[in-house]
Structures are given as structure tokens and as C-alpha cells.
Amino acid sequence: MIEFDSKISNFNKKSFYIENYGCQMNTSDSEIITSILLNNGFFLSKNLYKSNIILFNSCSVRKKAELTLKKRLENLKFLKKKKVLFIIVGCFSKEFKESLIEKNMVDFFVNPDSYKEIPNIFFGTKKKFFRKRESYDDIPILKKIIDKKITSFLNITRGCNNMCTFCIVPFTRGREVSNNPTNIIEKCKILYERGYKEVTLLGQNVDSYKWVNKNYVLYFSDLLDIIAKELPFMRIRFTTSNPHDMSKNVLETIYKHKNICKHIHLPVQSGSNKILKLMNRKYSREDYILLIKKIKDIIPNCSISHDIMTGFCNEEEKDHLDTISLMNKIKYNYGYMFSYSPRPGTYAYKKLYNNVPEYIKKRRLKEIIKLQNSHSLLRMKEYIGKLQEVLIEGLSKKNNNFLYGRNTQNLVIVFPKKHFNIGDTVFVKVKKATSATLIGDII
Ligand code: SAH
Ligand code: F3S
């Protein structure tokens, strides 16, 4: 047991540092946590070594994230010895949490539903794990910390009702809750007033957003439509869309508004019906292909990205080949690819056999990554010679004389800086392409 009461007395300055690992959902959560702490008299430190509280915000969707975090904690052990308080926030399996507490590597764990409890740690609570149901609808938008940042994230739902058999999210983040549309719209307006030019609406499954009121029911397409109209100069993105829940209304709304970006992230996971069934994904390969066709019919210039997982339980070579043939059919713009790792608590962990050997998982993963790279290059090359409207996001990391931004399809474009600034919208003529970047010149 850690004697945190004596530690707390060291916290007169209460300065905190937050490290973020993982996805956009984590970035958004770090902003919520920062907002809560700032409103409770804490100070945000820019220097890890000078702060007396370090928050690690990570996720346990894949085992790799847990391993990365463990390594980081090992490396920072010397700070913990100096009585810096280590708090882990995010979703983790019970086993993982207990092992870290046992080894005295961490002081507190806070689940995604309990961020509001973090200040209570300093007011003498004895609890080590916090869990509650929470939507954070009432947490104010954080004041801009990084001046030049022009893209922002906003949760519109939390949790997930889908129960894919491999996925830990429904256990760590709970059942789905949709946020109040009035608050969402208000927050989008605040973001715009603070200088953000783009907002990404976040949820595990944004298409199932639903707000039920005495007088009306509001669906995701309605919400998108309202935000697009209220903020005509704000770029709107959203993620993630579950193929099962994507409606024609959403597609028509995307098409209707110029400021809703023409990109859909549509995780497929596998191209094999047998595997999709075992995963409890509620669509078939055929449904998915039809949906892609519908997207392209309604929004012809829409880019499509994916998540694919290799080596799920009982995946045979012919299932893997089904995934390959699906990829060849669709030729996605880009994608995120993973090899399956069993997560404690999930149906697959408890009831299915993780029976694909690691070396086969790795080989299959390598094959799909290679294939995706070739498709990405093919898709990127389609833009050569075309004029793209680009929102400038920053200086190119490789060369300070270049800027980078993204087009509506969420593809990165790099071009010479000239006299333009971050936040400007410019037209860039694409001259060259790699599988990850378009290269051009402002016209
Ligand atoms: N809500 C999203 C997925 C969230 S998790 C959806 O509808 O698909 C992000 C991605 O992580 C998933 O799409 C999946 O490809 C991957 N993933 C989830 N659990 C995993 C596991 N146990 N092992 C490997 N990859 C996993
Ligand atoms: Fe996970 Fe499936 Fe929901 S992947 S987040 S249970 S849609």
C-alpha cells in the first residue's frame, strides 16, 4: 500500500504533466482531464521532470499499448522514487492494473468514466481504482494550450454497445452514451471562436449516435447537418463508423455540405464471412462491399480507410486470402493493420482459441501491410496533376521551408511555405506522390 497521505503534503504546487499514447480518443480525453485539473487549482507543466504528478493516458485495446506503457514506467522509475505521483488514466484490463499496483509501479488508476475523481485523489481518498458512468458533457472546452493548433477533437458518444468478440472497449468504457446535441453544438462554436478550423467528432461508433427527447429524436445525420449549417467555415470530420450502422442519410448529409470532409474510416477487420461472424461483426463481406458501392455512388470523391486485424481465432489461410481479395477489390486509400492479441475479459479471450501461431500472424500482417502500401500509392497517384483545397496544419517535420496540411479526403499534402501560415486554406497542385504523402505547390 502506498502512503499517499504523506505524499499529498508535497503537492502544494500540484503541477501535472500528461503523456498521451494511442488514438484520437485519447487525445480528446487528455484535454478533458487537463480541463478538469485546471479548474481545480492544478497547474499544467510543460516539463516532465519538474512536475510532481504524471498522468499517463493510454489504452488497452491492443496488448502492444500495455507493453509500451510498461516500458515507459520502467524508464521513469527514478522519478517515482523521488515521490512523483504516477496516475494511469484510460482503459485497462483488471489483470494489467493489478500487476502494476503489485509491483508498485503506479499509484492510481482512473478509468475513462472517472476523470472527475482525479482531484479527489489529493483530497485524501483511499481508493486506488475509480469507476463511474460519465459522459463529460458538462466539462468546458479547454483553453487553447498550443497556439498554432487548428484541429480539434470532440466526443459525441462514449462507450460501445456492439460487443465485437475481440474488443475490450465495451468492458472498459461501458455501454454507449450519446452526448446532448445542444452541448455538442455549443462546444463546436467555442472551438471555432478559439481559432480551431477543424473538428473531428469522436465515438467508437458515431453512426449510432442518438439523442432522444420528449419532442424529437436526433440521429447522427441530423447532428452532422446542424453542425455543418451552424459552422459553415469549420471543417467537420468524424470517426469511427461501424459498417453495420452507417446510414444513407449520413452519406447524403456528407455529400450535401462542402465543410463535411469526404473521408470515411470504415473498419472491416476481415474479408472472410466466417471470421466476421466469429468476431460478431454484424455485416457480411457482401454487405460491406455494397456499402462501399453506396458510398462511392453518393459521394464519388470520398476516400475510404480501414482497420484490419490478422490472425483472429480460427483464421485459416483461405480466410486470410478473403481479406486480401477484399482489399484488392476496394483498394483503400489507407488503413491501420494489427495482429490479433487476446484481451482479458472479452468473449474471444474466454471462449475462443487463440490458435493462429504468432509467426503466421506476423507473416499475414506483413502481407496486408505490403498490399495496402501498394494500394495507397496507387490511390495517391490519382491526385497527381489535380488541384486540392488544403487546410494548413503545420511545418513539415522533414523540412522547415515546407508546410503540410490535409485535403478533404484526409490525405497529407506537403508544399513550399512561401508567405502562407498555419490555419490558411490554400489550393495546391499535386506534382508527386508517395504512398503516404502528396507533394505539390500552392497555386
Ligand atoms: N470502434 C471501432 C474500433 C475501435 S478499436 C470499430 O468499430 O471498429 C480500433 C481497432 O483496434 C479495431 O478496429 C481493431 O482493428 C483493433 N483491435 C481491437 N481489438 C483488438 C485486439 N484484441 N487485437 C488486435 N487488434 C484489435
Ligand atoms: Fe469495439 Fe466493436 Fe465497439 S471494435 S469499440 S466493440 S464496434
PDB file of C-alpha atoms in Angstrom, residues 14-129:
ATOM      1  CA  LYS A  14       0.151  20.469  -7.716  1.00  0.00           C
ATOM      2  CA  SER A  15       1.766  20.707 -11.116  1.00  0.00           C
ATOM      3  CA  PHE A  16       0.935  17.944 -13.531  1.00  0.00           C
ATOM      4  CA  TYR A  17       2.257  16.608 -16.786  1.00  0.00           C
ATOM      5  CA  ILE A  18       0.227  14.422 -19.095  1.00  0.00           C
ATOM      6  CA  GLU A  19       1.617  11.878 -21.525  1.00  0.00           C
ATOM      7  CA  ASN A  20      -0.594  10.678 -24.259  1.00  0.00           C
ATOM      8  CA  TYR A  21      -0.343   7.341 -26.040  1.00  0.00           C
ATOM      9  CA  GLY A  22      -2.668   5.983 -28.639  1.00  0.00           C
ATOM     10  CA  CYS A  23      -5.614   7.188 -30.602  1.00  0.00           C
ATOM     11  CA  GLN A  24      -7.611  10.379 -31.138  1.00  0.00           C
ATOM     12  CA  MET A  25      -9.982   9.289 -28.403  1.00  0.00           C
ATOM     13  CA  ASN A  26      -7.035   9.508 -26.012  1.00  0.00           C
ATOM     14  CA  THR A  27      -6.059  12.969 -27.214  1.00  0.00           C
ATOM     15  CA  SER A  28      -9.591  14.129 -26.573  1.00  0.00           C
ATOM     16  CA  ASP A  29      -9.628  12.507 -23.129  1.00  0.00           C
ATOM     17  CA  SER A  30      -6.322  14.181 -22.214  1.00  0.00           C
ATOM     18  CA  GLU A  31      -7.960  17.520 -22.978  1.00  0.00           C
ATOM     19  CA  ILE A  32     -10.928  16.667 -20.734  1.00  0.00           C
ATOM     20  CA  ILE A  33      -8.573  15.658 -17.900  1.00  0.00           C
ATOM     21  CA  THR A  34      -6.484  18.797 -18.328  1.00  0.00           C
ATOM     22  CA  SER A  35      -9.641  20.918 -18.240  1.00  0.00           C
ATOM     23  CA  ILE A  36     -10.830  19.203 -15.023  1.00  0.00           C
ATOM     24  CA  LEU A  37      -7.473  19.639 -13.299  1.00  0.00           C
ATOM     25  CA  LEU A  38      -7.003  23.265 -14.338  1.00  0.00           C
ATOM     26  CA  ASN A  39     -10.457  24.059 -12.987  1.00  0.00           C
ATOM     27  CA  ASN A  40      -9.478  22.500  -9.670  1.00  0.00           C
ATOM     28  CA  GLY A  41      -6.388  24.586  -8.988  1.00  0.00           C
ATOM     29  CA  PHE A  42      -3.757  22.372 -10.620  1.00  0.00           C
ATOM     30  CA  PHE A  43      -1.052  23.670 -12.956  1.00  0.00           C
ATOM     31  CA  LEU A  44      -0.133  22.187 -16.282  1.00  0.00           C
ATOM     32  CA  SER A  45       3.613  21.680 -16.531  1.00  0.00           C
ATOM     33  CA  LYS A  46       5.446  21.533 -19.830  1.00  0.00           C
ATOM     34  CA  ASN A  47       8.378  19.735 -18.242  1.00  0.00           C
ATOM     35  CA  LEU A  48       8.003  16.123 -17.235  1.00  0.00           C
ATOM     36  CA  TYR A  49      10.944  16.341 -14.824  1.00  0.00           C
ATOM     37  CA  LYS A  50       9.634  19.378 -12.967  1.00  0.00           C
ATOM     38  CA  SER A  51       6.088  18.197 -12.333  1.00  0.00           C
ATOM     39  CA  ASN A  52       5.002  16.330  -9.235  1.00  0.00           C
ATOM     40  CA  ILE A  53       2.142  14.440 -10.845  1.00  0.00           C
ATOM     41  CA  ILE A  54       2.499  12.487 -14.074  1.00  0.00           C
ATOM     42  CA  LEU A  55      -0.583  11.193 -15.811  1.00  0.00           C
ATOM     43  CA  PHE A  56      -0.156   8.500 -18.418  1.00  0.00           C
ATOM     44  CA  ASN A  57      -3.094   8.323 -20.762  1.00  0.00           C
ATOM     45  CA  SER A  58      -3.080   5.118 -22.752  1.00  0.00           C
ATOM     46  CA  CYS A  59      -5.422   2.365 -23.853  1.00  0.00           C
ATOM     47  CA  SER A  60      -5.528  -1.391 -23.758  1.00  0.00           C
ATOM     48  CA  VAL A  61      -7.348  -2.139 -26.986  1.00  0.00           C
ATOM     49  CA  ARG A  62      -4.242  -3.978 -28.132  1.00  0.00           C
ATOM     50  CA  LYS A  63      -1.654  -5.673 -25.967  1.00  0.00           C
ATOM     51  CA  LYS A  64       1.121  -3.632 -27.576  1.00  0.00           C
ATOM     52  CA  ALA A  65      -0.113  -0.438 -25.885  1.00  0.00           C
ATOM     53  CA  GLU A  66       0.184  -2.084 -22.472  1.00  0.00           C
ATOM     54  CA  LEU A  67       3.732  -3.191 -23.220  1.00  0.00           C
ATOM     55  CA  THR A  68       4.748   0.287 -24.403  1.00  0.00           C
ATOM     56  CA  LEU A  69       3.361   1.820 -21.238  1.00  0.00           C
ATOM     57  CA  LYS A  70       5.101  -0.739 -19.038  1.00  0.00           C
ATOM     58  CA  LYS A  71       8.430   0.087 -20.690  1.00  0.00           C
ATOM     59  CA  ARG A  72       7.867   3.799 -20.172  1.00  0.00           C
ATOM     60  CA  LEU A  73       7.079   3.264 -16.499  1.00  0.00           C
ATOM     61  CA  GLU A  74      10.288   1.264 -16.107  1.00  0.00           C
ATOM     62  CA  ASN A  75      12.277   4.103 -17.677  1.00  0.00           C
ATOM     63  CA  LEU A  76      10.735   6.682 -15.365  1.00  0.00           C
ATOM     64  CA  LYS A  77      11.127   4.599 -12.205  1.00  0.00           C
ATOM     65  CA  PHE A  78      13.706   7.077 -10.852  1.00  0.00           C
ATOM     66  CA  LEU A  79      11.023   9.806 -10.799  1.00  0.00           C
ATOM     67  CA  LYS A  80       8.691   7.639  -8.832  1.00  0.00           C
ATOM     68  CA  LYS A  81      11.438   7.153  -6.271  1.00  0.00           C
ATOM     69  CA  LYS A  82      11.518  10.940  -5.929  1.00  0.00           C
ATOM     70  CA  LYS A  83       7.869  10.768  -4.837  1.00  0.00           C
ATOM     71  CA  VAL A  84       6.376  11.931  -8.094  1.00  0.00           C
ATOM     72  CA  LEU A  85       2.822  10.598  -8.225  1.00  0.00           C
ATOM     73  CA  PHE A  86       2.091   8.266 -11.152  1.00  0.00           C
ATOM     74  CA  ILE A  87      -1.521   8.119 -12.287  1.00  0.00           C
ATOM     75  CA  ILE A  88      -2.650   5.950 -15.167  1.00  0.00           C
ATOM     76  CA  VAL A  89      -5.765   7.032 -16.973  1.00  0.00           C
ATOM     77  CA  GLY A  90      -7.602   5.195 -19.710  1.00  0.00           C
ATOM     78  CA  CYS A  91      -8.980   1.729 -20.163  1.00  0.00           C
ATOM     79  CA  PHE A  92      -7.007  -1.254 -18.935  1.00  0.00           C
ATOM     80  CA  SER A  93      -7.724  -4.824 -18.047  1.00  0.00           C
ATOM     81  CA  LYS A  94      -8.032  -5.723 -14.372  1.00  0.00           C
ATOM     82  CA  GLU A  95      -5.044  -8.077 -14.656  1.00  0.00           C
ATOM     83  CA  PHE A  96      -2.801  -5.363 -16.027  1.00  0.00           C
ATOM     84  CA  LYS A  97      -3.772  -2.878 -13.326  1.00  0.00           C
ATOM     85  CA  GLU A  98      -3.252  -5.343 -10.530  1.00  0.00           C
ATOM     86  CA  SER A  99       0.168  -6.374 -11.804  1.00  0.00           C
ATOM     87  CA  LEU A 100       1.379  -2.743 -11.869  1.00  0.00           C
ATOM     88  CA  ILE A 101      -0.009  -1.917  -8.436  1.00  0.00           C
ATOM     89  CA  GLU A 102       1.595  -5.064  -7.069  1.00  0.00           C
ATOM     90  CA  LYS A 103       4.980  -4.057  -8.449  1.00  0.00           C
ATOM     91  CA  ASN A 104       4.474  -0.578  -7.037  1.00  0.00           C
ATOM     92  CA  MET A 105       4.959   0.947 -10.467  1.00  0.00           C
ATOM     93  CA  VAL A 106       1.832   3.106 -10.285  1.00  0.00           C
ATOM     94  CA  ASP A 107      -0.093   4.938  -7.566  1.00  0.00           C
ATOM     95  CA  PHE A 108      -3.565   5.256  -9.060  1.00  0.00           C
ATOM     96  CA  PHE A 109      -5.681   4.054 -11.938  1.00  0.00           C
ATOM     97  CA  VAL A 110      -8.543   6.124 -13.222  1.00  0.00           C
ATOM     98  CA  ASN A 111     -10.999   4.654 -15.689  1.00  0.00           C
ATOM     99  CA  PRO A 112     -12.366   6.682 -18.603  1.00  0.00           C
ATOM    100  CA  ASP A 113     -15.597   7.223 -16.680  1.00  0.00           C
ATOM    101  CA  SER A 114     -13.984   8.703 -13.593  1.00  0.00           C
ATOM    102  CA  TYR A 115     -11.753  11.571 -14.654  1.00  0.00           C
ATOM    103  CA  LYS A 116     -13.724  13.941 -12.451  1.00  0.00           C
ATOM    104  CA  GLU A 117     -12.457  11.962  -9.470  1.00  0.00           C
ATOM    105  CA  ILE A 118      -8.799  12.787 -10.150  1.00  0.00           C
ATOM    106  CA  PRO A 119      -8.752  15.946  -7.963  1.00  0.00           C
ATOM    107  CA  ASN A 120     -10.216  13.838  -5.119  1.00  0.00           C
ATOM    108  CA  ILE A 121      -7.008  11.841  -5.016  1.00  0.00           C
ATOM    109  CA  PHE A 122      -5.471  14.929  -3.476  1.00  0.00           C
ATOM    110  CA  PHE A 123      -8.272  15.449  -1.047  1.00  0.00           C
ATOM    111  CA  GLY A 124      -7.470  12.270   0.808  1.00  0.00           C
ATOM    112  CA  THR A 125      -9.318   9.411  -0.898  1.00  0.00           C
ATOM    113  CA  LYS A 126      -8.073   5.920  -0.102  1.00  0.00           C
ATOM    114  CA  LYS A 127      -9.473   4.306  -3.230  1.00  0.00           C
ATOM    115  CA  LYS A 128      -6.984   3.036  -5.791  1.00  0.00           C
ATOM    116  CA  PHE A 129      -9.366   2.334  -8.662  1.00  0.00           C
TER     117      PHE A 129
END
